[in-house]
Structures are given as C-alpha cells and as structure tokens.
Coordinates of C-alpha atoms and ligand atoms in Angstrom, one line a residue:
X1 CA 18.8 21.2 -16.0
X2 CA 15.5 19.9 -14.8
X3 CA 12.5 22.1 -14.3
X4 CA 9.9 20.3 -12.2
X5 CA 6.3 21.2 -11.9
X6 CA 4.4 19.9 -8.9
X7 CA 0.6 20.0 -9.0
X8 CA -0.8 21.1 -5.6
X9 CA -3.5 19.0 -4.1
X10 CA -5.9 21.0 -1.9
X11 CA -9.5 21.5 -1.0
X12 CA -9.7 25.2 -1.8
X13 CA -8.6 26.2 1.7
X14 CA -5.6 24.1 2.7
X15 CA -2.8 22.3 1.0
X16 CA -2.9 18.5 1.3
X17 CA 0.1 16.9 3.1
X18 CA 0.5 14.7 0.0
X19 CA 1.8 17.8 -1.9
X20 CA 4.8 18.1 0.5
X21 CA 5.6 14.4 -0.3
X22 CA 5.4 15.1 -4.1
X23 CA 7.8 18.0 -3.5
X24 CA 10.3 15.7 -1.9
X25 CA 10.2 13.4 -4.9
X26 CA 10.6 16.4 -7.2
X27 CA 13.7 17.4 -5.1
X28 CA 15.4 14.1 -5.9
X29 CA 14.9 14.8 -9.6
X30 CA 16.7 18.0 -9.0
X31 CA 16.6 21.5 -10.7
X32 CA 14.0 24.2 -10.1
X33 CA 10.7 23.2 -8.5
X34 CA 7.6 25.1 -9.2
X35 CA 4.2 24.3 -7.6
X36 CA 1.1 25.0 -9.6
X37 CA -2.1 25.8 -7.6
X38 CA -5.2 25.5 -9.7
X39 CA -8.1 27.2 -7.8
X40 CA -10.8 29.8 -7.8
X41 CA -9.0 31.7 -5.1
X42 CA -5.5 30.3 -4.6
X43 CA -4.5 32.7 -1.7
X44 CA -4.1 30.4 1.4
X45 CA -3.0 27.3 -0.5
X46 CA -0.4 29.2 -2.5
X47 CA 0.9 30.7 0.9
X48 CA 1.3 27.2 2.3
X49 CA 2.9 25.9 -0.9
X50 CA 5.4 28.8 -0.8
X51 CA 6.6 27.6 2.6
X52 CA 7.6 24.1 1.4
X53 CA 11.3 23.7 1.4
X54 CA 12.9 23.2 -2.0
X55 CA 10.1 25.1 -3.9
X56 CA 11.5 28.0 -6.0
X57 CA 8.2 29.4 -7.2
X58 CA 4.4 29.0 -6.8
X59 CA 2.2 29.5 -9.8
X60 CA -1.4 30.4 -9.2
X61 CA -3.9 29.6 -12.0
X62 CA -7.2 31.1 -10.9
X63 CA -10.4 30.7 -12.7
X64 CA -14.0 29.9 -11.9
X65 CA -13.8 26.3 -13.2
X66 CA -10.9 25.5 -10.9
X67 CA -13.1 25.8 -7.8
X68 CA -13.6 22.1 -7.9
X69 CA -10.9 19.6 -8.9
X70 CA -12.5 18.0 -12.0
X71 CA -10.0 16.1 -14.1
X72 CA -11.7 17.1 -17.3
X73 CA -10.9 20.8 -16.5
X74 CA -7.5 20.5 -14.8
X75 CA -5.9 18.0 -17.3
X76 CA -5.9 20.3 -20.3
X77 CA -4.5 23.2 -18.2
X78 CA -1.7 21.0 -16.8
X79 CA -0.9 19.6 -20.3
X80 CA -0.6 23.2 -21.6
X81 CA 1.6 24.3 -18.6
X82 CA 3.8 21.1 -18.9
X83 CA 5.4 22.3 -22.2
X84 CA 7.7 24.6 -20.1
X85 CA 8.8 21.7 -17.8
X86 CA 11.0 18.6 -17.9
X87 CA 8.8 16.9 -15.4
X88 CA 5.3 17.1 -14.0
X89 CA 4.9 15.4 -10.6
X90 CA 1.8 14.7 -8.5
X91 CA 1.3 12.5 -5.4
X92 CA -0.2 9.2 -6.3
X93 CA -3.4 9.8 -4.3
X94 CA -7.0 9.4 -5.7
X95 CA -6.7 13.1 -6.9
X96 CA -3.4 12.4 -8.7
X97 CA -4.5 9.1 -10.1
X98 CA -7.6 10.9 -11.6
X99 CA -5.8 13.8 -13.1
X100 CA -2.2 13.1 -14.1
X101 CA -2.8 10.2 -16.6
X102 CA -5.3 12.4 -18.4
X103 CA -2.9 15.3 -18.5
X104 CA -0.1 13.0 -19.8
X105 CA -2.3 11.6 -22.5
X106 CA -3.4 15.1 -23.6
X107 CA 0.3 16.1 -23.8
X108 CA 1.1 13.0 -25.7
X109 CA 3.7 11.9 -23.2
X110 CA 4.6 8.8 -21.2
X111 CA 3.7 8.5 -17.5
X112 CA 5.5 6.7 -14.7
X113 CA 3.3 5.8 -11.8
X114 CA 4.1 5.2 -8.1
X115 CA 7.7 6.4 -8.2
X116 CA 9.4 5.2 -5.0
X117 CA 12.9 6.3 -5.9
X118 CA 14.6 8.5 -8.4
X119 CA 17.6 7.0 -10.1
X120 CA 18.1 9.7 -12.7
X121 CA 16.1 12.3 -14.6
X122 CA 14.3 9.7 -16.7
X123 CA 14.9 6.6 -14.5
X124 CA 12.8 5.6 -11.5
X125 CA 12.0 2.7 -9.2
X126 CA 8.4 1.6 -8.8
X127 CA 6.6 -1.4 -7.3
X128 CA 4.7 -4.1 -9.3
X129 CA 2.8 -7.3 -8.2
X130 CA 1.4 -5.6 -5.1
X131 CA 4.8 -4.4 -4.0
X132 CA 6.5 -7.9 -4.2
X133 CA 8.8 -6.8 -7.0
X134 CA 10.5 -3.4 -7.5
X135 CA 11.3 -2.5 -11.1
X136 CA 13.6 0.1 -12.5
X137 CA 11.9 1.9 -15.4
X138 CA 13.4 4.3 -18.0
X139 CA 11.3 6.8 -19.8
X140 CA 12.5 6.6 -23.5
X141 CA 12.9 9.6 -25.8
X142 CA 12.8 13.2 -24.9
X143 CA 10.3 15.7 -23.6
X144 CA 8.3 16.1 -20.4
X145 CA 8.1 13.2 -18.0
X146 CA 4.8 12.8 -16.1
X147 CA 5.4 11.0 -12.8
X148 CA 3.2 10.2 -9.8
X149 CA 5.0 9.9 -6.5
X150 CA 4.1 7.0 -4.3
X151 CA 3.2 9.1 -1.3
X152 CA 4.2 6.6 1.4
X153 CA 7.7 6.4 0.0
X154 CA 8.5 10.1 0.5
X155 CA 9.0 12.1 3.7
X156 CA 7.1 15.4 3.4
X157 CA 9.2 18.4 2.5
X158 CA 9.7 20.8 5.5
X159 CA 8.0 24.1 5.9
X160 CA 10.9 26.5 6.2
X161 CA 10.8 27.7 2.6
X162 CA 9.9 31.1 1.2
X163 CA 9.2 30.8 -2.5
X164 CA 7.9 33.6 -4.7
X165 CA 4.4 33.6 -6.1
X166 CA 3.4 34.3 -9.7
X167 CA 0.0 34.7 -11.2
X168 CA -0.3 32.7 -14.4
X169 CA -3.2 32.8 -16.9
X170 CA -3.5 30.0 -19.4
X171 CA -5.3 30.4 -22.7
X172 CA -6.9 26.9 -22.6
X173 CA -10.4 26.2 -23.8
X174 CA -12.1 23.8 -21.4
X175 CA -14.4 21.0 -22.4
X176 CA -18.2 21.5 -22.1
X177 CA -19.1 17.8 -21.8
X178 CA -18.5 17.8 -18.0
X179 CA -19.9 19.9 -15.2
X180 CA -19.6 19.8 -11.5
X181 CA -22.9 19.0 -9.9
X182 CA -22.3 18.4 -6.2
X183 CA -19.9 16.8 -3.7
X184 CA -21.2 14.1 -1.3
X185 CA -18.6 13.4 1.3
X186 CA -18.7 11.6 4.6
X187 CA -18.4 14.1 7.4
X188 CA -15.8 12.9 9.9
X189 CA -14.0 14.4 12.9
X190 CA -11.4 11.7 12.6
X191 CA -8.0 12.2 11.0
X192 CA -7.6 11.6 7.3
X193 CA -6.7 8.0 6.6
X194 CA -4.1 8.8 4.0
X195 CA -2.0 11.1 6.2
X196 CA -2.9 10.1 9.8
X197 CA 0.1 9.1 12.0
X198 CA -2.0 6.4 13.7
X199 CA -4.5 4.1 12.0
X200 CA -6.7 1.3 13.4
X201 CA -8.1 -1.0 10.8
X202 CA -10.7 -3.7 11.0
X203 CA -11.1 -6.8 8.8
X204 CA -13.7 -9.5 8.2
X205 CA -13.0 -10.8 11.7
X206 CA -14.8 -7.8 13.2
X207 CA -18.0 -9.4 11.9
X208 CA -20.5 -6.6 11.2
X209 CA -21.1 -2.9 10.7
X210 CA -22.4 -2.8 14.2
X211 CA -19.3 -4.5 15.7
X212 CA -17.1 -1.9 13.9
X213 CA -18.1 0.4 16.8
X214 CA -15.3 -1.3 18.7
X215 CA -12.8 -0.2 16.1
X216 CA -14.1 3.5 16.1
X217 CA -13.9 3.5 19.8
X218 CA -10.3 2.4 20.0
X219 CA -9.4 4.8 17.1
X220 CA -11.0 7.7 19.0
X221 CA -9.0 6.9 22.2
X222 CA -5.8 7.0 20.1
X223 CA -6.7 10.0 18.0
X224 CA -6.4 7.6 15.0
X225 CA -7.9 7.3 11.6
X226 CA -10.0 4.2 10.8
X227 CA -9.2 1.8 7.9
X228 CA -10.4 -1.6 6.8
X229 CA -9.5 -4.6 4.7
X230 CA -11.3 -5.1 1.4
X231 CA -13.2 -8.0 2.9
X232 CA -14.7 -5.7 5.5
X233 CA -15.6 -3.1 2.8
X234 CA -17.1 -5.8 0.5
X235 CA -19.2 -7.1 3.4
X236 CA -20.6 -3.6 3.9
X237 CA -19.1 -3.0 7.4
X238 CA -17.6 0.3 6.3
X239 CA -17.5 2.6 3.2
X240 CA -15.0 1.8 0.5
X241 CA -12.9 4.9 1.0
X242 CA -11.7 3.1 4.2
X243 CA -10.0 0.4 2.2
X244 CA -6.3 0.0 2.8
X245 CA -4.2 -2.0 0.3
X246 CA -3.4 -2.6 -3.3
X247 CA -6.8 -1.4 -4.6
X248 CA -7.4 0.9 -1.7
X249 CA -5.1 3.5 0.1
X250 CA -1.4 3.1 0.4
X251 CA -0.5 4.5 3.8
X252 CA 2.6 5.0 6.0
X253 CA 1.4 5.8 9.5
X254 CA 3.7 5.6 12.5
X255 CA 1.4 3.1 14.1
X256 CA -0.9 0.6 12.3
X257 CA -3.2 -1.6 14.3
X258 CA -4.7 -4.5 12.3
X259 CA -7.7 -6.0 14.0
X260 CA -9.2 -9.3 12.6
X261 CA -7.2 -8.9 9.4
X262 CA -5.5 -12.0 8.1
X263 CA -2.7 -10.2 6.2
X264 CA -3.3 -11.0 2.6
X265 CA -0.5 -9.7 0.3
X266 CA -2.9 -7.2 -1.3
X267 CA -3.6 -5.7 2.2
X268 CA 0.1 -5.7 3.2
X269 CA 1.1 -3.7 0.2
X270 CA -0.9 -0.8 1.6
X271 CA 1.0 -0.8 4.9
X272 CA 4.5 -1.7 3.7
X273 CA 5.9 1.6 4.9
X274 CA 4.1 1.7 8.3
X275 CA 6.3 2.3 11.3
X276 CA 5.1 -0.1 14.0
X277 CA 2.5 -2.7 13.1
X278 CA 0.3 -4.3 15.8
X279 CA -1.8 -7.3 14.8
X280 CA -4.7 -8.7 16.8
X281 CA -5.9 -12.0 15.5
X282 CA -7.2 -15.2 17.0
X283 CA -5.3 -17.4 14.5
X284 CA -1.6 -17.7 15.6
X285 CA -0.7 -18.7 12.0
X286 CA -2.3 -15.7 10.4
X287 CA 0.2 -14.2 7.9
X288 CA -0.2 -10.7 9.4
X289 CA 2.0 -11.9 12.3
X290 CA 4.9 -12.3 9.9
X291 CA 5.0 -8.6 9.4
X292 CA 3.8 -7.4 12.8
X293 CA 6.1 -5.8 15.3
X294 CA 3.7 -6.7 18.1
X295 CA 1.3 -9.6 17.8
X296 CA -1.6 -10.3 20.1
X297 CA -3.2 -13.7 19.6
X298 CA -6.7 -13.9 20.9
X299 CA -10.3 -12.8 20.4
X300 CA -10.5 -9.2 19.4
X301 CA -13.7 -8.8 21.4
X302 CA -11.8 -9.5 24.5
X303 CA -8.5 -7.8 23.6
X304 CA -9.9 -4.5 22.4
X305 CA -11.9 -3.7 25.6
X306 CA -8.8 -4.6 27.7
X307 CA -6.6 -2.3 25.5
X308 CA -9.1 0.6 25.9
X309 CA -9.2 0.0 29.7
X310 CA -5.4 0.2 29.8
X311 CA -5.4 3.4 27.7
X312 CA -8.0 5.0 30.1
X313 CA -5.6 4.6 33.0
Ligands
LIG423 C1 -6.7 -7.9 -7.3 C2 -7.0 -7.9 -5.8 C3 -6.9 -6.7 -5.1 C4 -7.1 -6.7 -3.7 N1 -7.0 -5.5 -3.0 C5 -7.1 -5.5 -1.7 C6 -6.9 -4.3 -0.9 O1 -6.7 -3.2 -1.5 N2 -7.0 -4.4 0.4 C7 -7.4 -5.6 1.1 O2 -7.4 -5.6 2.3 N3 -7.6 -6.7 0.4 C8 -7.5 -6.7 -1.0 N4 -7.8 -7.8 -1.7 C9 -8.4 -9.0 -0.9 C10 -7.4 -9.8 -0.2 O3 -6.8 -10.8 -1.0 C11 -8.1 -10.5 1.0 O4 -9.1 -11.3 0.6 C12 -8.5 -9.5 2.1 O5 -7.5 -8.6 2.5 C13 -9.0 -10.3 3.3 O6 -9.5 -9.5 4.3 P1 -9.5 -9.8 5.8 O7 -8.1 -10.1 6.3 O8 -10.3 -8.9 6.5 O9 -10.4 -11.2 5.8 P2 -9.9 -12.7 6.1 O10 -8.8 -13.1 5.2 O11 -11.1 -13.5 6.1 O12 -9.3 -12.7 7.6 C14 -10.1 -12.4 8.7 C15 -9.2 -12.6 9.9 O13 -9.9 -12.3 11.1 C16 -9.5 -13.2 12.1 N5 -10.6 -13.3 13.1 C17 -11.8 -13.7 12.9 N6 -12.5 -13.6 14.0 C18 -11.7 -13.0 14.9 C19 -11.8 -12.6 16.3 N7 -13.0 -12.7 17.0 N8 -10.8 -12.1 16.9 C20 -9.6 -12.0 16.3 N9 -9.4 -12.3 15.0 C21 -10.4 -12.8 14.3 C22 -9.3 -14.5 11.3 O14 -8.4 -15.4 12.1 C23 -8.7 -14.1 10.0 O15 -7.3 -14.1 10.1 C24 -7.5 -7.9 -3.0 C25 -7.6 -9.1 -3.8 C26 -7.4 -9.1 -5.1 C27 -7.5 -10.4 -5.9

C-alpha cells in the first residue's frame, strides 16, 4: 500500500493553501498520507495541517535551520525522510519547484512534475508544450516517487480532518555552503496571486507603470489580486512575481480579468483552469477572445472607468 509524504508549504505562521491541493493529489495516489512540517516552531502550521481531510499524521521536524525555507537545508532532510515513503508530493509552486527536484536528486530518484491526474501509483498525466499536449508518464523501476502537483488541477482538501501529530528528529548533517541572509519581499495588502479567487491582470496594452494604477484600482474594488503578462513584466510595468503563464504563475481563480492582453499561448497556459475569463481588448481578433467567457471590445482606458463606476453603484 502507498505511504505518501506531503511537504507542507508555510511561512512559519500559516499553512499555504497550496498544501491542501497537494494533499488532494496525494489522496488520489491512495494509502496513508503524512504531512511533514519543517519549521523552527511548527505549532500553528502543524495544527492547520492536521485539520486537512485525508491526512493521517502530521510530522513536525523542528530545528533552527528550518526557520527559513532554504532548499539547501530542506532537501537533504526530505531525502532522508523519503526512505520510509512510496511517494513524496509537493505543490508545484515556486517553493516546491525550488526544493523537490533537489530532494529527488539527493535521494537518487526520478521526479514527475506538474501532475494533473493520477492514473496509478506510478502513472500520471502532466502537461507539455505550454499545456497544448497532455502526456501520460510512467515512473520506471521501484522506490520512492517524487511528484509535484500542478496546484491549479487540484481542489484543496477540506478542513474537517483531525490527524495526530508526531515530533520527528532527523539525524541529517546540513551543508555549510549556504546561509540565510535576509528576505526582501513586496509588502502588499492584496490577496496572493497564486491562491486568490479573483485576479485582474494587465498586459502590454496598459502602456506603462503609471497606467497600471487603473489595474490596481479595479482589483481593489473587486478584492482581487493583480497579475500581468510577460510583456508587461519585461517592460517594467510591474515586478516579475506578477507574471501569469508558462514561465510565471499557473493560477485557477474563479474570475480572471485580462486587460490589454492579446492571449498568447504562453499566457493562456497559466489560466487554463480559471472559472470565468473576462477579456478587455481593443482588437476584436485578439486570441484572448477565443477563450474568454465575456469579451469587451474597446479601449481599456474607457472601459475600466465605466466598470468601476458600475461597481460603485
Ligand atoms: C518560452 C516563452 C515563455 C513565455 N512565458 C510567458 C508567460 O509566462 N506569460 C506571458 O504572459 N507570456 C509569456 N511569454 C510571452 C508571450 O508569447 C507573449 O509575448 C506575451 O504574453 C504578450 O503579452 P501581452 O499580451 O501583454 O502583449 P501583446 O501581445 O503585445 O498584446 C497587447 C494587447 O493589448 C491590446 N491593447 C493595446 N492597447 C489597448 C487599449 N488601449 N485597450 C485595450 N486593449 C489594448 C492589443 O490589442 C493587444 O492585443 C512567453 C514566451 C516564450 C517564448
């Protein structure tokens, strides 16, 4: 029977919603599900993980070096813990992409990325070519399978669980070639782009960093996160952690509003699982309209103020 280890993503205080999605993926593999919380003080996070439905046990691995999620420190610990498991699963977020391949390499095992569907214990579906082709991959041989779960493909596990918690200590020597210096993060009151139910994104059509105010303003009215196309990021209108798409964030909001975005395939792959897509573009032939549920053809600088005025009523 499978024994699946899910690695919790958190900021030291709260569990990231991406972990609940990874637990759903683990549930499809079947068998026991354990969630590992690497932290300096795992208390709150472990409590939240224990409530996820389908989780049998939460393991807390507390040590000073686990205060910050450095791949150099977490990967050897995960590789050591993996020996007791048939599968190790993490959400395919920036955190998971940083850590899991490194842990798999240290364990000497193969890794499957962006799992969308579980066919069998060693057989999975995943996208290639920016989501245009879905392939079925089989992990050959025996031993632990390392798999990242494409977060947008999995509905988060519910919170009605009540798993037990176990403190685990791992006798793993950590490398000395890496140290945590500091974290520089954008402070934002807005929801997190990766997990927000509503997202307003701007593209090259917005024209400048200054003009992006119109996107922030609509997002704030809707309580939405702000995203962007790669062209908008490359032009310096917004920071690159706003980027949605193949080389940015893969998201699945209930509502996605694309403003001045043409709808290149590399952008669309990031919003494939969005609920309702609204596109605002002055070009009626823009490819974004082929995937949009609601299309507004016109100048964004006229449409957005009208939308805001309507929302204010
Ligand atoms: C390997 C690779 C990876 C990539 N990864 C990504 C990725 O992760 N994410 C991503 O987004 N792109 C990615 N790209 C780039 C992608 O191919 C496109 O170049 C990019 O998405 C275009 O961004 P855009 O739609 O903002 O710009 P454009 O294609 O220039 O479109 C701008 C749109 O704005 C409209 N517009 C202009 N003015 C107005 C106005 N006043 N009112 C209304 N509409 C207006 C125009 O009609 C046009 O449709 C990648 C490319 C490659 C090769």
